[in-house]
Amino acid sequence: MLGTIQQSQLRIEIEASADAIHNSLLLPAQLEKWLVGQSFSLGMPEKLTSGSNFTTATGLVQIHHHVDVAKTNCLRLLLSGGIDGFHEWYWGEGWVQSRLEGISILPLNLGQTLSLLSLREFLRNTRG
């Protein structure tokens, strides 16, 4: 794998319930609405569960995701392809935390920051 070893951990406050955050991360129909800059493979499951697999593409770079853990308040994805590593998500009432580690030529911290901001905006616009 070409690239550098990168690590990034971010936590932000989000005006949303833990259930709303859960649905935004584990239901692909919602995930596709806020995860900007990525296209998803066909045949996504209705809900991400442990053992699920899917592929996203950022431009020509494909990233394969294997759902290692999917619980009420956490999601752990094992990544390969454009990123070799893992992405963990934890959340609760009004907050979400993301930890990303891997080898990649992509700027992981920038992508992670943009994803969290996009999630926050999506949840802000879907409240009510």
Coordinates of C-alpha atoms in Angstrom, one line a residue, residues 14-35 40 44 46-48 54 72 75 89 91 96 115-116 118-127:
I14 CA -24.3 17.7 17.4
E15 CA -27.8 18.9 18.2
A16 CA -29.3 15.5 17.7
S17 CA -30.4 12.5 19.7
A18 CA -28.3 9.4 20.0
D19 CA -31.0 7.6 18.0
A20 CA -30.8 10.1 15.1
I21 CA -27.0 9.8 15.0
H22 CA -27.3 6.0 15.1
N23 CA -29.7 6.0 12.1
S24 CA -27.5 8.4 10.2
L25 CA -24.5 6.1 10.5
L26 CA -26.0 2.6 10.3
L27 CA -28.8 3.1 7.7
P28 CA -27.2 3.4 4.3
A29 CA -30.2 5.2 2.9
Q30 CA -29.3 8.1 5.3
L31 CA -25.5 7.6 5.2
E32 CA -25.6 8.2 1.4
K33 CA -27.3 11.6 2.0
W34 CA -24.6 13.2 4.1
L35 CA -21.4 11.4 3.2
F40 CA -21.6 3.8 -2.8
M44 CA -26.0 -1.9 0.0
E46 CA -30.8 -2.0 4.5
K47 CA -28.9 -1.6 7.8
L48 CA -25.2 -2.0 8.5
F54 CA -19.6 -2.4 1.0
T72 CA -26.3 0.9 19.6
L75 CA -19.5 1.4 14.6
W89 CA -17.5 5.9 15.4
W91 CA -21.9 8.6 19.8
V96 CA -20.2 12.1 18.0
S115 CA -17.6 14.2 7.0
L116 CA -18.3 15.2 10.6
S118 CA -21.5 17.2 6.8
L119 CA -23.1 14.8 9.4
R120 CA -23.8 17.7 11.7
E121 CA -25.4 19.8 9.0
F122 CA -27.5 16.9 7.8
L123 CA -28.8 16.2 11.3
R124 CA -29.5 20.0 11.8
N125 CA -31.6 20.0 8.6
T126 CA -33.5 16.8 9.3
R127 CA -34.6 17.8 12.8

